[in-house]
Amino acid sequence: MKFQLSTLAMLGSFVAFAHGVCLKTSGNAHIVPKTGDMKIFALLYNDGKLVCSIDRTTYDKEMWLDCHDGHYSAIPDDLSVVAYAHNKVDYQIPLQPESVGEYSWAWNGQLGC
C-alpha cells in the first residue's frame, strides 16, 4: 500500500510539473467550542498569483474556497488535502497540518514548484 501511495504522489507531482504549475497553500483552522463548527482561513497561489481563498466558519464536510473564474478548490474537513482544478486538470496538494493548540491546526503545502 505504501508503494501505491508513493507512486500516486510521484505521478501527481509529474502531472503538476508537466502542466507547468507551481501551487502553494497555507492556512489555519480551529474548532469553535460553542458550536463545534470549523473556522478556516486558507490561501492558494498558482504560479505566485492568488487564485483562491477562504475565511469563514463552516460545518461542511467539504469547504469550498472562493476562487477567480475558471479556478476551483476545496478542502475536506479532515484537512488532509487541497483539491484544485484549472483548465480541466485536477491537482491535489497533500497537507500535513501541525497542531498549534487544542483543536487548532496550521499548514503549508506546495506541488510542482
PDB file of C-alpha atoms in Angstrom:
ATOM      1  CA  MET A   1       0.000   0.000   0.000  1.00  0.00           C
ATOM      2  CA  LYS A   2       2.849   2.395   0.810  1.00  0.00           C
ATOM      3  CA  PHE A   3       4.315   1.745  -2.635  1.00  0.00           C
ATOM      4  CA  GLN A   4       0.995   2.568  -4.289  1.00  0.00           C
ATOM      5  CA  LEU A   5       0.621   5.817  -2.333  1.00  0.00           C
ATOM      6  CA  SER A   6       4.161   6.939  -3.087  1.00  0.00           C
ATOM      7  CA  THR A   7       3.673   6.069  -6.766  1.00  0.00           C
ATOM      8  CA  LEU A   8       0.462   8.106  -6.861  1.00  0.00           C
ATOM      9  CA  ALA A   9       2.168  11.047  -5.175  1.00  0.00           C
ATOM     10  CA  MET A  10       5.018  10.867  -7.671  1.00  0.00           C
ATOM     11  CA  LEU A  11       2.562  10.721 -10.593  1.00  0.00           C
ATOM     12  CA  GLY A  12       0.687  13.725  -9.183  1.00  0.00           C
ATOM     13  CA  SER A  13       3.941  15.672  -8.977  1.00  0.00           C
ATOM     14  CA  PHE A  14       4.774  14.704 -12.552  1.00  0.00           C
ATOM     15  CA  VAL A  15       1.364  15.915 -13.766  1.00  0.00           C
ATOM     16  CA  ALA A  16       1.888  19.231 -11.979  1.00  0.00           C
ATOM     17  CA  PHE A  17       5.389  19.565 -13.435  1.00  0.00           C
ATOM     18  CA  ALA A  18       4.230  18.609 -16.948  1.00  0.00           C
ATOM     19  CA  HIS A  19       1.493  21.245 -16.847  1.00  0.00           C
ATOM     20  CA  GLY A  20       3.913  23.877 -15.551  1.00  0.00           C
ATOM     21  CA  VAL A  21       2.087  24.787 -12.364  1.00  0.00           C
ATOM     22  CA  CYS A  22       3.503  25.855  -9.045  1.00  0.00           C
ATOM     23  CA  LEU A  23       0.784  25.545  -6.417  1.00  0.00           C
ATOM     24  CA  LYS A  24       1.377  26.823  -2.889  1.00  0.00           C
ATOM     25  CA  THR A  25      -1.044  26.928   0.002  1.00  0.00           C
ATOM     26  CA  SER A  26      -1.029  27.994   3.622  1.00  0.00           C
ATOM     27  CA  GLY A  27      -3.711  28.296   6.221  1.00  0.00           C
ATOM     28  CA  ASN A  28      -5.024  27.592   9.660  1.00  0.00           C
ATOM     29  CA  ALA A  29      -8.176  26.244  11.245  1.00  0.00           C
ATOM     30  CA  HIS A  30      -9.677  25.735  14.664  1.00  0.00           C
ATOM     31  CA  ILE A  31     -12.855  24.316  16.160  1.00  0.00           C
ATOM     32  CA  VAL A  32     -15.258  26.870  17.651  1.00  0.00           C
ATOM     33  CA  PRO A  33     -16.022  25.414  21.132  1.00  0.00           C
ATOM     34  CA  LYS A  34     -19.604  26.671  21.457  1.00  0.00           C
ATOM     35  CA  THR A  35     -20.817  25.394  18.079  1.00  0.00           C
ATOM     36  CA  GLY A  36     -18.370  22.698  17.001  1.00  0.00           C
ATOM     37  CA  ASP A  37     -18.001  24.486  13.652  1.00  0.00           C
ATOM     38  CA  MET A  38     -14.622  24.872  11.995  1.00  0.00           C
ATOM     39  CA  LYS A  39     -13.199  28.361  11.465  1.00  0.00           C
ATOM     40  CA  ILE A  40     -10.859  28.160   8.487  1.00  0.00           C
ATOM     41  CA  PHE A  41      -8.547  30.607   6.748  1.00  0.00           C
ATOM     42  CA  ALA A  42      -6.534  29.495   3.704  1.00  0.00           C
ATOM     43  CA  LEU A  43      -4.842  30.923   0.630  1.00  0.00           C
ATOM     44  CA  LEU A  44      -3.970  29.155  -2.636  1.00  0.00           C
ATOM     45  CA  TYR A  45      -1.452  30.533  -5.124  1.00  0.00           C
ATOM     46  CA  ASN A  46      -0.856  29.319  -8.686  1.00  0.00           C
ATOM     47  CA  ASP A  47       2.487  30.487 -10.096  1.00  0.00           C
ATOM     48  CA  GLY A  48       2.688  33.234  -7.476  1.00  0.00           C
ATOM     49  CA  LYS A  49      -0.792  34.642  -8.110  1.00  0.00           C
ATOM     50  CA  LEU A  50      -3.534  34.383  -5.501  1.00  0.00           C
ATOM     51  CA  VAL A  51      -6.309  32.325  -7.130  1.00  0.00           C
ATOM     52  CA  CYS A  52      -8.417  31.069  -4.197  1.00  0.00           C
ATOM     53  CA  SER A  53      -9.058  31.888  -0.546  1.00  0.00           C
ATOM     54  CA  ILE A  54     -11.399  31.059   2.299  1.00  0.00           C
ATOM     55  CA  ASP A  55     -12.075  32.855   5.575  1.00  0.00           C
ATOM     56  CA  ARG A  56     -15.243  31.607   7.221  1.00  0.00           C
ATOM     57  CA  THR A  57     -16.824  29.352   9.807  1.00  0.00           C
ATOM     58  CA  THR A  58     -18.472  26.209   8.483  1.00  0.00           C
ATOM     59  CA  TYR A  59     -19.542  22.691   9.411  1.00  0.00           C
ATOM     60  CA  ASP A  60     -19.489  21.253   5.895  1.00  0.00           C
ATOM     61  CA  LYS A  61     -17.658  18.022   5.053  1.00  0.00           C
ATOM     62  CA  GLU A  62     -16.042  19.835   2.140  1.00  0.00           C
ATOM     63  CA  MET A  63     -15.120  23.502   2.385  1.00  0.00           C
ATOM     64  CA  TRP A  64     -15.135  25.293  -0.980  1.00  0.00           C
ATOM     65  CA  LEU A  65     -12.738  28.188  -1.430  1.00  0.00           C
ATOM     66  CA  ASP A  66     -13.686  31.428  -3.156  1.00  0.00           C
ATOM     67  CA  CYS A  67     -11.774  31.397  -6.457  1.00  0.00           C
ATOM     68  CA  HIS A  68     -11.213  33.504  -9.551  1.00  0.00           C
ATOM     69  CA  ASP A  69     -13.141  32.470 -12.678  1.00  0.00           C
ATOM     70  CA  GLY A  70     -12.030  29.106 -14.030  1.00  0.00           C
ATOM     71  CA  HIS A  71     -10.357  28.035 -10.775  1.00  0.00           C
ATOM     72  CA  TYR A  72     -11.968  25.644  -8.263  1.00  0.00           C
ATOM     73  CA  SER A  73     -10.707  24.447  -4.901  1.00  0.00           C
ATOM     74  CA  ALA A  74     -11.951  22.581  -1.826  1.00  0.00           C
ATOM     75  CA  ILE A  75     -10.529  21.278   1.445  1.00  0.00           C
ATOM     76  CA  PRO A  76     -12.131  18.319   3.268  1.00  0.00           C
ATOM     77  CA  ASP A  77     -12.902  18.736   6.959  1.00  0.00           C
ATOM     78  CA  ASP A  78     -10.024  16.399   7.880  1.00  0.00           C
ATOM     79  CA  LEU A  79      -7.617  18.981   6.355  1.00  0.00           C
ATOM     80  CA  SER A  80      -5.716  16.220   4.529  1.00  0.00           C
ATOM     81  CA  VAL A  81      -5.528  17.752   1.056  1.00  0.00           C
ATOM     82  CA  VAL A  82      -6.294  20.832  -1.005  1.00  0.00           C
ATOM     83  CA  ALA A  83      -8.091  19.836  -4.203  1.00  0.00           C
ATOM     84  CA  TYR A  84      -7.644  22.303  -7.060  1.00  0.00           C
ATOM     85  CA  ALA A  85      -8.857  22.376 -10.666  1.00  0.00           C
ATOM     86  CA  HIS A  86      -7.987  24.711 -13.525  1.00  0.00           C
ATOM     87  CA  ASN A  87      -8.055  24.307 -17.320  1.00  0.00           C
ATOM     88  CA  LYS A  88      -9.732  20.873 -16.996  1.00  0.00           C
ATOM     89  CA  VAL A  89      -6.834  19.500 -14.928  1.00  0.00           C
ATOM     90  CA  ASP A  90      -7.263  18.355 -11.312  1.00  0.00           C
ATOM     91  CA  TYR A  91      -4.499  18.646  -8.721  1.00  0.00           C
ATOM     92  CA  GLN A  92      -4.199  17.568  -5.093  1.00  0.00           C
ATOM     93  CA  ILE A  93      -1.823  19.198  -2.652  1.00  0.00           C
ATOM     94  CA  PRO A  94      -1.247  16.855   0.305  1.00  0.00           C
ATOM     95  CA  LEU A  95      -1.373  18.635   3.656  1.00  0.00           C
ATOM     96  CA  GLN A  96       0.175  17.694   6.969  1.00  0.00           C
ATOM     97  CA  PRO A  97      -1.406  20.144   9.400  1.00  0.00           C
ATOM     98  CA  GLU A  98       0.549  20.786  12.567  1.00  0.00           C
ATOM     99  CA  SER A  99      -1.249  21.124  15.865  1.00  0.00           C
ATOM    100  CA  VAL A 100      -0.821  24.673  17.175  1.00  0.00           C
ATOM    101  CA  GLY A 101      -3.108  24.341  20.167  1.00  0.00           C
ATOM    102  CA  GLU A 102      -6.082  22.391  21.368  1.00  0.00           C
ATOM    103  CA  TYR A 103      -8.295  21.839  18.302  1.00  0.00           C
ATOM    104  CA  SER A 104      -6.166  24.237  16.213  1.00  0.00           C
ATOM    105  CA  TRP A 105      -4.028  23.466  13.151  1.00  0.00           C
ATOM    106  CA  ALA A 106      -1.793  25.273  10.659  1.00  0.00           C
ATOM    107  CA  TRP A 107      -0.265  24.139   7.368  1.00  0.00           C
ATOM    108  CA  ASN A 108       1.876  24.971   4.367  1.00  0.00           C
ATOM    109  CA  GLY A 109       1.988  22.889   1.216  1.00  0.00           C
ATOM    110  CA  GLN A 110       3.159  23.003  -2.367  1.00  0.00           C
ATOM    111  CA  LEU A 111       3.059  20.988  -5.573  1.00  0.00           C
ATOM    112  CA  GLY A 112       5.104  21.266  -8.754  1.00  0.00           C
ATOM    113  CA  CYS A 113       7.431  24.036  -7.575  1.00  0.00           C
TER     114      CYS A 113
END
